[in-house]
Amino acid sequence: MSEALYKKLGLVNTREMFKKAMEGKYAIPAYNFNNMEQLQAIVGACAESGSPVIIQVSSGARKYANQTLLRYMAEGAVQMVRNDLKSNIPICLHLDHGDTFELCKSCIETGFSSVMIDGSAHPYEENIALTKKVVEFAHPFDVTVEGELGVLAGIEDDVKAEQHTYTDPKQVEDFVKRTGVDSLAISIGTSHGAYKFKPGQPVPPLRFDILKEIEKKLPGFPIVLHGASSVPQEYVEMVNKFGGAMKGAVGVPEEQLREAAKSAVCKINIDSDGRLVVTGVIRKVFAEKPAEFDPRKYLGPARDELKKLLVHKNQNVLGSAGRA
Ligand code: G3H
Ligand code: 13P
Ligand code: ZN
């Protein structure tokens, strides 16, 4: 086993987290971050609620904030959680939707403890070859790897898919066996972004039948649910009330996420909800205090509201609170 940088930083991979989540029938929150305030809210909420957490960096986040800076922020967040918040929650730093071997390698070498290689846009055999190559590089460093089978509708890695391609349960066993991945992201009806379903119409239930088939083929294997923001309507209304235009934004009902968290789904990815809250609160402050020009006066309240929402998710949706 090569020396893994992430261990020196106080980070953990997903293996133990997922094992406990599977046994305890809850899901680990995987929250995306791009800046300091989001990261403070995420680790603050998880320390307060005693939840293990996966903090994840997307390609967009790398372009926006710089991979090196984000990784040092993660290291700083671990220090803050241990020293100032006096909390011992496990923290995993994960690459979200990595699309090349080189990117995954670079994240592993700079201290990430987990990577996703998303080869879902490639033909099956190419997805296997790419994923296997990443696993073979990652495992000697004890870095865990998430693969993906099936395509979510919406925008994924700058690739826009009009239609879902649901994960084919017949492929999952072969994929996991041949690649050696530690977890598998599946497509069962969620999508990325804030507009997941047709507005004004009943939300179609997620395809729990497909999930059950997958569980039968891969007993005890950790499954990942992307596109799992619930798009709380109070924040959509806040955005719209204060000059925004997000009519028709709809997410996955919390009840369905609760059900998923009790199944083999061990990791639930949430990004859009964080964006929504931050945007709503900033719009409100700008509308109510037009003379305000100190970023701390609008980023601070946005951060506090985001933290509140994430505590709620950990406690009432994912069931991860108190499991650290
Ligand atoms: O999976 C998609 C995430 O929401 C990240 O999106 O690349 O715009 O940061 P992003
Ligand atoms: P949302 O857009 O539903 O928050 O999904 C985020 C995600 O899947 C990140 O990988
Ligand atoms: Zn995703």
mmCIF file of C-alpha atoms and ligand atoms in Angstrom:
data_model
loop_
_atom_site.group_PDB
_atom_site.id
_atom_site.type_symbol
_atom_site.label_atom_id
_atom_site.label_comp_id
_atom_site.label_asym_id
_atom_site.label_seq_id
_atom_site.Cartn_x
_atom_site.Cartn_y
_atom_site.Cartn_z
ATOM 1 C CA MET A 1 0.000 0.000 0.000
ATOM 2 C CA SER A 2 1.469 3.386 -1.015
ATOM 3 C CA GLU A 3 1.336 6.177 1.511
ATOM 4 C CA ALA A 4 -1.922 8.025 1.123
ATOM 5 C CA LEU A 5 -1.721 11.789 1.518
ATOM 6 C CA TYR A 6 -5.347 12.111 2.595
ATOM 7 C CA LYS A 7 -4.725 10.131 5.778
ATOM 8 C CA LYS A 8 -2.197 12.733 6.922
ATOM 9 C CA LEU A 9 -4.866 15.380 6.394
ATOM 10 C CA GLY A 10 -7.312 13.621 8.725
ATOM 11 C CA LEU A 11 -9.656 12.611 5.905
ATOM 12 C CA VAL A 12 -11.202 9.160 5.418
ATOM 13 C CA ASN A 13 -12.311 7.175 2.386
ATOM 14 C CA THR A 14 -15.913 5.985 2.016
ATOM 15 C CA ARG A 15 -15.472 2.287 2.890
ATOM 16 C CA GLU A 16 -16.249 2.354 6.605
ATOM 17 C CA MET A 17 -18.867 5.108 6.181
ATOM 18 C CA PHE A 18 -20.800 3.027 3.651
ATOM 19 C CA LYS A 19 -20.533 -0.179 5.664
ATOM 20 C CA LYS A 20 -22.109 1.530 8.679
ATOM 21 C CA ALA A 21 -24.708 3.323 6.543
ATOM 22 C CA MET A 22 -25.739 0.023 4.975
ATOM 23 C CA GLU A 23 -26.053 -1.675 8.362
ATOM 24 C CA GLY A 24 -27.816 1.279 9.974
ATOM 25 C CA LYS A 25 -30.162 1.894 7.019
ATOM 26 C CA TYR A 26 -29.297 5.550 6.475
ATOM 27 C CA ALA A 27 -27.369 7.509 3.819
ATOM 28 C CA ILE A 28 -24.236 9.643 4.012
ATOM 29 C CA PRO A 29 -24.773 13.195 2.773
ATOM 30 C CA ALA A 30 -22.542 14.201 -0.150
ATOM 31 C CA TYR A 31 -22.668 17.982 -0.352
ATOM 32 C CA ASN A 32 -20.946 19.970 -3.135
ATOM 33 C CA PHE A 33 -18.886 23.032 -2.260
ATOM 34 C CA ASN A 34 -17.305 25.810 -4.304
ATOM 35 C CA ASN A 35 -16.473 28.409 -1.673
ATOM 36 C CA MET A 36 -15.708 29.014 1.983
ATOM 37 C CA GLU A 37 -19.231 29.817 3.106
ATOM 38 C CA GLN A 38 -20.658 26.597 1.643
ATOM 39 C CA LEU A 39 -17.904 24.572 3.263
ATOM 40 C CA GLN A 40 -18.427 26.255 6.641
ATOM 41 C CA ALA A 41 -22.158 25.531 6.440
ATOM 42 C CA ILE A 42 -21.612 21.897 5.443
ATOM 43 C CA VAL A 43 -19.091 20.921 8.079
ATOM 44 C CA GLY A 44 -20.813 23.112 10.675
ATOM 45 C CA ALA A 45 -24.143 21.375 10.048
ATOM 46 C CA CYS A 46 -22.591 17.911 10.094
ATOM 47 C CA ALA A 47 -20.563 18.582 13.249
ATOM 48 C CA GLU A 48 -23.680 19.953 14.967
ATOM 49 C CA SER A 49 -25.825 16.998 13.948
ATOM 50 C CA GLY A 50 -23.102 14.384 14.474
ATOM 51 C CA SER A 51 -23.234 13.202 10.868
ATOM 52 C CA PRO A 52 -20.429 11.702 8.782
ATOM 53 C CA VAL A 53 -20.001 13.764 5.623
ATOM 54 C CA ILE A 54 -18.670 13.631 2.088
ATOM 55 C CA ILE A 55 -17.605 17.044 0.827
ATOM 56 C CA GLN A 56 -17.400 16.938 -2.928
ATOM 57 C CA VAL A 57 -15.751 18.936 -5.669
ATOM 58 C CA SER A 58 -17.171 18.948 -9.194
ATOM 59 C CA SER A 59 -15.425 19.835 -12.442
ATOM 60 C CA GLY A 60 -17.251 23.159 -12.292
ATOM 61 C CA ALA A 61 -15.944 23.749 -8.774
ATOM 62 C CA ARG A 62 -12.377 23.026 -9.906
ATOM 63 C CA LYS A 63 -12.706 25.532 -12.732
ATOM 64 C CA TYR A 64 -14.276 28.135 -10.435
ATOM 65 C CA ALA A 65 -12.132 27.870 -7.347
ATOM 66 C CA ASN A 66 -9.000 25.873 -8.270
ATOM 67 C CA GLN A 67 -8.485 22.260 -7.203
ATOM 68 C CA THR A 68 -5.478 23.026 -4.983
ATOM 69 C CA LEU A 69 -7.285 25.749 -3.099
ATOM 70 C CA LEU A 70 -10.350 23.543 -2.567
ATOM 71 C CA ARG A 71 -8.205 20.725 -1.216
ATOM 72 C CA TYR A 72 -6.473 23.102 1.241
ATOM 73 C CA MET A 73 -9.893 24.384 2.269
ATOM 74 C CA ALA A 74 -10.903 20.804 3.001
ATOM 75 C CA GLU A 75 -7.780 20.329 5.095
ATOM 76 C CA GLY A 76 -8.627 23.546 6.945
ATOM 77 C CA ALA A 77 -12.190 22.362 7.466
ATOM 78 C CA VAL A 78 -10.933 19.174 9.143
ATOM 79 C CA GLN A 79 -8.788 21.275 11.493
ATOM 80 C CA MET A 80 -11.690 23.598 12.259
ATOM 81 C CA VAL A 81 -14.033 20.692 12.985
ATOM 82 C CA ARG A 82 -11.539 18.955 15.289
ATOM 83 C CA ASN A 83 -10.056 21.976 17.082
ATOM 84 C CA ASP A 84 -12.829 24.549 17.177
ATOM 85 C CA LEU A 85 -16.042 22.566 16.851
ATOM 86 C CA LYS A 86 -14.599 19.719 18.971
ATOM 87 C CA SER A 87 -16.146 17.130 16.715
ATOM 88 C CA ASN A 88 -14.780 13.848 15.470
ATOM 89 C CA ILE A 89 -17.120 13.308 12.491
ATOM 90 C CA PRO A 90 -15.566 11.372 9.603
ATOM 91 C CA ILE A 91 -14.932 13.665 6.615
ATOM 92 C CA CYS A 92 -14.301 12.385 3.100
ATOM 93 C CA LEU A 93 -13.028 14.630 0.276
ATOM 94 C CA HIS A 94 -14.487 13.318 -2.972
ATOM 95 C CA LEU A 95 -14.131 14.194 -6.656
ATOM 96 C CA ASP A 96 -17.637 14.450 -8.135
ATOM 97 C CA HIS A 97 -18.109 13.338 -11.768
ATOM 98 C CA GLY A 98 -14.447 12.910 -12.645
ATOM 99 C CA ASP A 99 -14.350 12.330 -16.395
ATOM 100 C CA THR A 100 -10.767 11.282 -17.116
ATOM 101 C CA PHE A 101 -8.138 9.012 -15.591
ATOM 102 C CA GLU A 102 -5.703 11.953 -15.411
ATOM 103 C CA LEU A 103 -8.121 14.048 -13.368
ATOM 104 C CA CYS A 104 -8.763 11.238 -10.881
ATOM 105 C CA LYS A 105 -5.016 10.610 -10.591
ATOM 106 C CA SER A 106 -4.328 14.271 -9.948
ATOM 107 C CA CYS A 107 -6.999 14.440 -7.221
ATOM 108 C CA ILE A 108 -5.638 11.308 -5.539
ATOM 109 C CA GLU A 109 -2.123 12.755 -5.635
ATOM 110 C CA THR A 110 -3.255 16.033 -4.094
ATOM 111 C CA GLY A 111 -5.083 14.475 -1.143
ATOM 112 C CA PHE A 112 -8.609 13.450 -2.148
ATOM 113 C CA SER A 113 -9.769 10.335 -0.286
ATOM 114 C CA SER A 114 -12.372 9.241 -2.828
ATOM 115 C CA VAL A 115 -13.022 9.810 -6.527
ATOM 116 C CA MET A 116 -15.875 9.277 -8.930
ATOM 117 C CA ILE A 117 -15.013 8.205 -12.442
ATOM 118 C CA ASP A 118 -18.112 8.857 -14.477
ATOM 119 C CA GLY A 119 -17.801 6.854 -17.659
ATOM 120 C CA SER A 120 -21.551 6.641 -18.097
ATOM 121 C CA ALA A 121 -21.528 8.651 -21.320
ATOM 122 C CA HIS A 122 -19.213 6.050 -22.931
ATOM 123 C CA PRO A 123 -20.236 2.706 -24.405
ATOM 124 C CA TYR A 124 -20.362 -0.063 -21.772
ATOM 125 C CA GLU A 125 -16.993 -1.675 -22.497
ATOM 126 C CA GLU A 126 -15.223 1.706 -22.580
ATOM 127 C CA ASN A 127 -16.855 2.647 -19.275
ATOM 128 C CA ILE A 128 -15.521 -0.591 -17.797
ATOM 129 C CA ALA A 129 -12.001 -0.056 -19.133
ATOM 130 C CA LEU A 130 -11.794 3.546 -17.894
ATOM 131 C CA THR A 131 -13.295 2.754 -14.484
ATOM 132 C CA LYS A 132 -11.015 -0.250 -13.997
ATOM 133 C CA LYS A 133 -7.962 1.858 -14.813
ATOM 134 C CA VAL A 134 -8.921 4.397 -12.138
ATOM 135 C CA VAL A 135 -9.617 1.665 -9.566
ATOM 136 C CA GLU A 136 -6.224 0.077 -10.241
ATOM 137 C CA PHE A 137 -4.519 3.409 -9.619
ATOM 138 C CA ALA A 138 -6.652 4.393 -6.595
ATOM 139 C CA HIS A 139 -6.750 1.230 -4.517
ATOM 140 C CA PRO A 140 -3.024 1.010 -3.726
ATOM 141 C CA PHE A 141 -3.501 4.434 -2.067
ATOM 142 C CA ASP A 142 -6.605 3.147 -0.257
ATOM 143 C CA VAL A 143 -8.691 5.723 -2.129
ATOM 144 C CA THR A 144 -12.224 4.528 -2.862
ATOM 145 C CA VAL A 145 -13.823 4.788 -6.302
ATOM 146 C CA GLU A 146 -17.428 5.431 -7.388
ATOM 147 C CA GLY A 147 -18.487 4.377 -10.879
ATOM 148 C CA GLU A 148 -21.714 5.080 -12.767
ATOM 149 C CA LEU A 149 -24.027 3.028 -14.937
ATOM 150 C CA GLY A 150 -27.007 4.649 -16.597
ATOM 151 C CA VAL A 151 -27.456 8.312 -17.534
ATOM 152 C CA LEU A 152 -29.437 10.914 -15.604
ATOM 153 C CA ALA A 153 -31.558 13.303 -17.619
ATOM 154 C CA GLY A 154 -30.424 16.910 -17.345
ATOM 155 C CA ILE A 155 -26.920 18.275 -17.283
ATOM 156 C CA GLU A 156 -24.188 15.911 -16.227
ATOM 157 C CA ASP A 157 -20.538 16.855 -16.728
ATOM 158 C CA ASP A 158 -21.519 19.464 -19.300
ATOM 159 C CA VAL A 159 -23.245 16.650 -21.223
ATOM 160 C CA LYS A 160 -26.935 17.312 -21.615
ATOM 161 C CA ALA A 161 -29.185 14.272 -21.826
ATOM 162 C CA GLU A 162 -32.828 14.823 -22.750
ATOM 163 C CA GLN A 163 -33.944 11.412 -21.519
ATOM 164 C CA HIS A 164 -32.998 9.178 -18.629
ATOM 165 C CA THR A 165 -31.243 5.977 -19.497
ATOM 166 C CA TYR A 166 -32.162 3.940 -16.453
ATOM 167 C CA THR A 167 -29.482 1.654 -15.075
ATOM 168 C CA ASP A 168 -29.881 -1.852 -16.453
ATOM 169 C CA PRO A 169 -29.898 -4.246 -13.464
ATOM 170 C CA LYS A 170 -28.590 -6.983 -15.754
ATOM 171 C CA GLN A 171 -25.287 -5.095 -16.146
ATOM 172 C CA VAL A 172 -24.484 -4.124 -12.566
ATOM 173 C CA GLU A 173 -22.937 -7.359 -11.325
ATOM 174 C CA ASP A 174 -20.641 -7.659 -14.323
ATOM 175 C CA PHE A 175 -19.671 -3.966 -14.057
ATOM 176 C CA VAL A 176 -18.806 -4.126 -10.364
ATOM 177 C CA LYS A 177 -16.944 -7.415 -10.709
ATOM 178 C CA ARG A 178 -14.868 -6.328 -13.691
ATOM 179 C CA THR A 179 -14.043 -2.808 -12.488
ATOM 180 C CA GLY A 180 -13.584 -3.372 -8.747
ATOM 181 C CA VAL A 181 -15.453 -0.161 -7.866
ATOM 182 C CA ASP A 182 -16.404 0.495 -4.238
ATOM 183 C CA SER A 183 -19.795 2.051 -4.976
ATOM 184 C CA LEU A 184 -22.091 2.505 -7.940
ATOM 185 C CA ALA A 185 -24.115 5.550 -8.996
ATOM 186 C CA ILE A 186 -27.369 4.571 -10.667
ATOM 187 C CA SER A 187 -30.090 6.244 -12.690
ATOM 188 C CA ILE A 188 -33.617 5.605 -11.369
ATOM 189 C CA GLY A 189 -35.416 8.825 -12.270
ATOM 190 C CA THR A 190 -33.518 11.638 -10.564
ATOM 191 C CA SER A 191 -31.740 14.355 -12.532
ATOM 192 C CA HIS A 192 -29.325 17.170 -11.819
ATOM 193 C CA GLY A 193 -30.461 20.741 -11.281
ATOM 194 C CA ALA A 194 -33.556 22.473 -9.907
ATOM 195 C CA TYR A 195 -36.019 21.463 -12.635
ATOM 196 C CA LYS A 196 -36.343 17.729 -12.240
ATOM 197 C CA PHE A 197 -39.999 17.160 -13.052
ATOM 198 C CA LYS A 198 -42.782 18.877 -14.971
ATOM 199 C CA PRO A 199 -44.187 21.769 -12.915
ATOM 200 C CA GLY A 200 -47.785 21.551 -11.755
ATOM 201 C CA GLN A 201 -47.978 17.802 -12.344
ATOM 202 C CA PRO A 202 -47.685 14.981 -9.814
ATOM 203 C CA VAL A 203 -44.043 14.015 -9.334
ATOM 204 C CA PRO A 204 -43.495 10.540 -10.807
ATOM 205 C CA PRO A 205 -42.095 8.185 -8.164
ATOM 206 C CA LEU A 206 -38.478 7.135 -8.462
ATOM 207 C CA ARG A 207 -38.010 3.676 -9.974
ATOM 208 C CA PHE A 208 -37.677 1.757 -6.732
ATOM 209 C CA ASP A 209 -38.451 -1.381 -8.720
ATOM 210 C CA ILE A 210 -35.155 -0.958 -10.606
ATOM 211 C CA LEU A 211 -33.336 -0.242 -7.338
ATOM 212 C CA LYS A 212 -34.719 -3.482 -5.856
ATOM 213 C CA GLU A 213 -33.494 -5.456 -8.878
ATOM 214 C CA ILE A 214 -30.054 -3.884 -8.484
ATOM 215 C CA GLU A 215 -30.003 -4.737 -4.768
ATOM 216 C CA LYS A 216 -30.819 -8.354 -5.600
ATOM 217 C CA LYS A 217 -27.878 -8.540 -8.013
ATOM 218 C CA LEU A 218 -25.482 -6.778 -5.621
ATOM 219 C CA PRO A 219 -26.447 -7.679 -2.075
ATOM 220 C CA GLY A 220 -24.849 -5.356 0.497
ATOM 221 C CA PHE A 221 -23.145 -3.207 -2.149
ATOM 222 C CA PRO A 222 -23.220 0.606 -1.690
ATOM 223 C CA ILE A 223 -25.387 2.460 -4.196
ATOM 224 C CA VAL A 224 -25.195 6.215 -4.878
ATOM 225 C CA LEU A 225 -28.074 8.515 -5.761
ATOM 226 C CA HIS A 226 -27.179 11.634 -7.738
ATOM 227 C CA GLY A 227 -29.543 14.485 -8.486
ATOM 228 C CA ALA A 228 -31.160 14.189 -5.059
ATOM 229 C CA SER A 229 -31.974 17.797 -4.220
ATOM 230 C CA SER A 230 -35.522 18.245 -2.981
ATOM 231 C CA VAL A 231 -35.717 21.902 -4.128
ATOM 232 C CA PRO A 232 -37.635 23.176 -1.053
ATOM 233 C CA GLN A 233 -40.479 25.338 -2.279
ATOM 234 C CA GLU A 234 -40.061 27.932 0.480
ATOM 235 C CA TYR A 235 -36.688 28.869 -1.037
ATOM 236 C CA VAL A 236 -38.029 28.842 -4.602
ATOM 237 C CA GLU A 237 -40.680 31.261 -3.371
ATOM 238 C CA MET A 238 -38.031 33.390 -1.665
ATOM 239 C CA VAL A 239 -36.034 33.627 -4.892
ATOM 240 C CA ASN A 240 -39.130 34.521 -6.908
ATOM 241 C CA LYS A 241 -40.428 37.022 -4.333
ATOM 242 C CA PHE A 242 -37.195 38.988 -4.373
ATOM 243 C CA GLY A 243 -36.765 39.404 -8.118
ATOM 244 C CA GLY A 244 -35.694 35.933 -9.246
ATOM 245 C CA ALA A 245 -37.272 33.826 -11.962
ATOM 246 C CA MET A 246 -37.283 30.185 -10.929
ATOM 247 C CA LYS A 247 -40.853 29.299 -11.697
ATOM 248 C CA GLY A 248 -41.538 25.602 -11.949
ATOM 249 C CA ALA A 249 -38.451 24.440 -10.018
ATOM 250 C CA VAL A 250 -39.250 20.982 -8.567
ATOM 251 C CA GLY A 251 -37.116 18.393 -6.786
ATOM 252 C CA VAL A 252 -37.317 14.876 -5.368
ATOM 253 C CA PRO A 253 -39.868 14.727 -2.513
ATOM 254 C CA GLU A 254 -38.210 14.180 0.858
ATOM 255 C CA GLU A 255 -40.348 11.114 1.477
ATOM 256 C CA GLN A 256 -38.773 9.360 -1.505
ATOM 257 C CA LEU A 257 -35.285 10.259 -0.347
ATOM 258 C CA ARG A 258 -36.136 8.869 3.095
ATOM 259 C CA GLU A 259 -37.142 5.620 1.452
ATOM 260 C CA ALA A 260 -33.963 5.544 -0.650
ATOM 261 C CA ALA A 261 -31.782 6.217 2.411
ATOM 262 C CA LYS A 262 -33.164 3.093 4.104
ATOM 263 C CA SER A 263 -32.223 0.944 1.109
ATOM 264 C CA ALA A 264 -28.781 0.117 -0.333
ATOM 265 C CA VAL A 265 -28.435 3.798 -1.230
ATOM 266 C CA CYS A 266 -25.526 4.822 1.028
ATOM 267 C CA LYS A 267 -24.643 8.203 -0.521
ATOM 268 C CA ILE A 268 -27.075 10.950 -1.492
ATOM 269 C CA ASN A 269 -25.718 13.828 -3.627
ATOM 270 C CA ILE A 270 -27.035 17.320 -3.001
ATOM 271 C CA ASP A 271 -25.831 20.476 -4.725
ATOM 272 C CA SER A 272 -28.780 22.429 -6.152
ATOM 273 C CA ASP A 273 -30.510 22.892 -2.784
ATOM 274 C CA GLY A 274 -27.432 24.670 -1.484
ATOM 275 C CA ARG A 275 -27.391 26.984 -4.493
ATOM 276 C CA LEU A 276 -31.084 27.705 -4.067
ATOM 277 C CA VAL A 277 -30.914 28.695 -0.386
ATOM 278 C CA VAL A 278 -27.870 30.891 -0.897
ATOM 279 C CA THR A 279 -29.505 32.651 -3.854
ATOM 280 C CA GLY A 280 -32.803 33.151 -1.996
ATOM 281 C CA VAL A 281 -31.182 34.671 1.082
ATOM 282 C CA ILE A 282 -28.826 36.920 -0.872
ATOM 283 C CA ARG A 283 -31.729 38.204 -2.976
ATOM 284 C CA LYS A 284 -33.717 38.914 0.191
ATOM 285 C CA VAL A 285 -30.868 40.869 1.807
ATOM 286 C CA PHE A 286 -30.276 42.859 -1.390
ATOM 287 C CA ALA A 287 -33.983 43.676 -1.676
ATOM 288 C CA GLU A 288 -34.430 44.615 1.976
ATOM 289 C CA LYS A 289 -31.107 46.396 2.520
ATOM 290 C CA PRO A 290 -30.161 47.988 -0.803
ATOM 291 C CA ALA A 291 -27.428 50.094 0.794
ATOM 292 C CA GLU A 292 -25.590 47.034 2.135
ATOM 293 C CA PHE A 293 -22.232 46.478 0.476
ATOM 294 C CA ASP A 294 -20.328 44.275 2.913
ATOM 295 C CA PRO A 295 -20.295 40.719 1.451
ATOM 296 C CA ARG A 296 -20.238 39.297 4.977
ATOM 297 C CA LYS A 297 -23.678 40.819 5.535
ATOM 298 C CA TYR A 298 -25.244 38.742 2.774
ATOM 299 C CA LEU A 299 -22.931 35.744 2.541
ATOM 300 C CA GLY A 300 -23.165 35.284 6.327
ATOM 301 C CA PRO A 301 -26.979 34.968 6.482
ATOM 302 C CA ALA A 302 -26.879 32.740 3.368
ATOM 303 C CA ARG A 303 -24.364 30.474 5.083
ATOM 304 C CA ASP A 304 -26.451 30.315 8.279
ATOM 305 C CA GLU A 305 -29.619 29.392 6.401
ATOM 306 C CA LEU A 306 -27.770 26.741 4.391
ATOM 307 C CA LYS A 307 -26.458 25.227 7.618
ATOM 308 C CA LYS A 308 -30.009 25.083 9.001
ATOM 309 C CA LEU A 309 -31.251 23.266 5.894
ATOM 310 C CA LEU A 310 -28.423 20.730 6.002
ATOM 311 C CA VAL A 311 -29.055 19.950 9.683
ATOM 312 C CA HIS A 312 -32.671 19.282 8.697
ATOM 313 C CA LYS A 313 -31.579 16.958 5.882
ATOM 314 C CA ASN A 314 -29.226 14.992 8.116
ATOM 315 C CA GLN A 315 -31.818 14.682 10.880
ATOM 316 C CA ASN A 316 -35.045 14.218 8.984
ATOM 317 C CA VAL A 317 -34.251 12.929 5.506
ATOM 318 C CA LEU A 318 -30.972 10.995 5.308
ATOM 319 C CA GLY A 319 -31.014 9.695 8.863
ATOM 320 C CA SER A 320 -27.265 10.359 9.181
ATOM 321 C CA ALA A 321 -27.497 12.579 12.273
ATOM 322 C CA GLY A 322 -25.997 11.049 15.392
ATOM 323 C CA ARG A 323 -24.263 8.277 13.417
ATOM 324 C CA ALA A 324 -20.713 9.696 13.508
HETATM 325 O O1 G3H B 1 -23.318 16.870 -10.634
HETATM 326 C C1 G3H B 1 -23.398 18.075 -10.837
HETATM 327 C C2 G3H B 1 -23.154 19.028 -9.738
HETATM 328 O O2 G3H B 1 -24.335 19.678 -9.382
HETATM 329 C C3 G3H B 1 -22.023 19.974 -10.053
HETATM 330 O O3 G3H B 1 -22.321 20.958 -10.976
HETATM 331 O O4 G3H B 1 -20.216 21.243 -12.357
HETATM 332 O O5 G3H B 1 -21.914 23.099 -12.144
HETATM 333 O O6 G3H B 1 -20.465 22.470 -10.206
HETATM 334 P P1 G3H B 1 -21.167 21.998 -11.470
HETATM 335 P P1 13P B 2 -28.649 18.037 -7.492
HETATM 336 O O1 13P B 2 -28.549 18.896 -8.705
HETATM 337 O O2 13P B 2 -29.992 17.386 -7.392
HETATM 338 O O3 13P B 2 -28.301 18.757 -6.238
HETATM 339 O O4 13P B 2 -27.589 16.824 -7.660
HETATM 340 C C1 13P B 2 -26.249 17.004 -7.310
HETATM 341 C C2 13P B 2 -25.373 15.890 -7.776
HETATM 342 O O5 13P B 2 -25.799 14.824 -8.170
HETATM 343 C C3 13P B 2 -23.923 16.136 -7.711
HETATM 344 O O6 13P B 2 -23.189 15.074 -8.251
HETATM 345 ZN ZN ZN B 3 -24.185 14.095 -9.867
#
